[in-house]
CSV table of C-alpha atoms in Angstrom, one decimal:
chain,number,residue,atom,x,y,z
X,1443,MET,CA,-40.6,-40.7,100.7
X,1444,ASN,CA,-41.9,-44.3,101.1
X,1445,VAL,CA,-41.6,-45.5,104.7
X,1446,GLN,CA,-40.1,-48.8,103.7
X,1447,PHE,CA,-37.4,-47.1,101.8
X,1448,LYS,CA,-36.4,-45.1,104.9
X,1449,LYS,CA,-36.5,-48.1,107.2
X,1450,GLY,CA,-34.3,-50.0,104.8
X,1451,VAL,CA,-31.5,-47.4,104.6
X,1452,LEU,CA,-31.6,-46.0,108.1
X,1453,GLU,CA,-29.0,-48.5,109.4
X,1454,LEU,CA,-26.7,-47.7,106.5
X,1455,CYS,CA,-27.1,-44.0,107.2
X,1456,VAL,CA,-26.3,-44.3,110.9
X,1457,LEU,CA,-23.3,-46.5,110.4
X,1458,SER,CA,-22.0,-44.2,107.7
X,1459,LEU,CA,-22.3,-41.1,109.9
X,1460,LEU,CA,-20.3,-42.9,112.6
X,1461,TYR,CA,-17.5,-44.0,110.3
X,1462,LYS,CA,-15.3,-40.9,110.8
X,1463,LYS,CA,-16.7,-39.3,113.9
X,1464,ASP,CA,-18.4,-40.4,117.2
X,1465,ARG,CA,-21.8,-38.8,117.5
X,1466,TYR,CA,-24.6,-38.6,120.1
X,1467,GLY,CA,-28.2,-39.7,119.3
X,1468,TYR,CA,-29.8,-36.3,118.8
X,1469,GLU,CA,-26.9,-35.3,116.5
X,1470,LEU,CA,-27.5,-38.4,114.3
X,1471,VAL,CA,-31.2,-37.6,114.2
X,1472,GLN,CA,-30.5,-34.1,113.1
X,1473,LYS,CA,-28.0,-35.1,110.4
X,1474,ILE,CA,-30.4,-37.7,108.9
X,1475,SER,CA,-33.4,-35.4,109.2
X,1476,ASN,CA,-31.6,-32.8,107.1
X,1477,GLN,CA,-31.7,-35.3,104.2
X,1478,ILE,CA,-34.5,-37.7,104.9
X,1479,ALA,CA,-37.8,-36.9,106.8
X,1480,ILE,CA,-37.6,-39.3,109.8
X,1481,SER,CA,-39.1,-39.3,113.2
X,1482,GLU,CA,-36.7,-39.1,116.2
X,1483,GLY,CA,-38.4,-42.2,117.6
X,1484,SER,CA,-37.1,-44.4,114.7
X,1485,VAL,CA,-33.4,-43.8,115.4
X,1486,TYR,CA,-33.1,-44.6,119.1
X,1487,PRO,CA,-34.5,-48.2,118.9
X,1488,LEU,CA,-32.0,-48.8,116.0
X,1489,LEU,CA,-29.1,-47.4,118.1
X,1490,ARG,CA,-30.0,-49.7,120.9
X,1491,ARG,CA,-30.2,-52.7,118.6
X,1492,LEU,CA,-27.0,-52.0,116.9
X,1493,THR,CA,-25.2,-51.4,120.2
X,1494,LYS,CA,-26.6,-54.7,121.5
X,1495,GLU,CA,-25.4,-56.5,118.3
X,1496,GLY,CA,-21.8,-55.1,118.9
X,1497,TYR,CA,-21.6,-52.6,116.1
X,1498,PHE,CA,-21.2,-49.6,118.5
X,1499,THR,CA,-19.7,-48.9,121.9
X,1500,THR,CA,-21.0,-46.0,123.9
X,1501,TYR,CA,-19.6,-43.5,126.3
X,1502,LEU,CA,-20.8,-40.5,128.2
X,1503,LYS,CA,-19.2,-37.1,127.5
X,1504,GLU,CA,-19.9,-33.8,129.4
X,1505,SER,CA,-21.8,-31.2,127.5
X,1506,THR,CA,-21.6,-27.4,128.0
X,1507,GLU,CA,-25.3,-27.3,127.0
X,1508,GLY,CA,-26.9,-29.5,129.6
X,1509,PRO,CA,-26.5,-33.1,130.9
X,1510,SER,CA,-23.8,-35.5,129.7
X,1511,ARG,CA,-24.4,-37.0,126.2
X,1512,LYS,CA,-24.2,-40.6,125.2
X,1513,TYR,CA,-21.8,-40.9,122.2
X,1514,TYR,CA,-21.8,-43.9,119.8
X,1515,GLN,CA,-18.5,-45.2,118.5
X,1516,LEU,CA,-18.3,-47.7,115.6
X,1517,THR,CA,-16.5,-50.9,116.5
X,1518,LEU,CA,-14.5,-53.1,114.1
X,1519,GLN,CA,-17.5,-55.3,113.8
X,1520,GLY,CA,-19.6,-52.2,112.9
X,1521,ARG,CA,-17.1,-51.2,110.3
X,1522,GLU,CA,-17.3,-54.6,108.7
X,1523,ARG,CA,-21.1,-54.4,108.8
X,1524,LEU,CA,-20.9,-51.0,107.1
X,1525,ASP,CA,-18.6,-52.4,104.4
X,1526,ASN,CA,-21.1,-55.2,103.7
X,1527,LEU,CA,-24.1,-52.8,103.6
X,1528,LEU,CA,-22.3,-50.4,101.3
X,1529,GLN,CA,-21.6,-53.3,98.9
X,1530,GLU,CA,-25.2,-54.5,99.0
X,1531,TRP,CA,-26.4,-50.9,98.5
X,1532,GLN,CA,-24.2,-50.4,95.4
X,1533,GLU,CA,-25.4,-53.6,93.9
X,1534,PHE,CA,-29.0,-52.9,94.7
X,1535,THR,CA,-29.0,-49.3,93.4
X,1536,SER,CA,-27.1,-50.2,90.3
X,1537,GLY,CA,-29.7,-52.9,89.5
X,1538,VAL,CA,-32.6,-50.6,90.2
X,1539,ASN,CA,-31.1,-47.8,88.1
X,1540,GLN,CA,-30.5,-50.2,85.2
X,1541,LEU,CA,-34.1,-51.3,85.3
X,1542,ILE,CA,-35.3,-47.7,85.4
X,1543,LYS,CA,-33.1,-46.8,82.5
X,1544,GLU,CA,-34.3,-49.8,80.5
X,1545,GLY,CA,-38.0,-49.1,81.4
X,1546,VAL,CA,-38.4,-45.4,81.1
X,1547,GLY,CA,-35.1,-44.4,79.4
X,1548,GLN,CA,-33.8,-42.0,82.0
């Protein structure tokens, strides 16, 4: 998949995955990697930026499989950001799909 496509939707994917459940970084990487080929190194800088911008809070939680894990929790501001991105995504994909349908008839 085109790298620019991935970069554009990664924030939306991360925010969406945190909507119902707090998750730790590696878990997010695995969930996204199951659907989209990404590098682990692309998610952590995004998590830091989104935390700094107030979309997440973080906390440490003990793990039975090693050291404590840093969990990310969506804030109210993060939920609002997700709502905005989802609306933009729906409008964008609807427009692109319409152009494809008009152009190649699919």
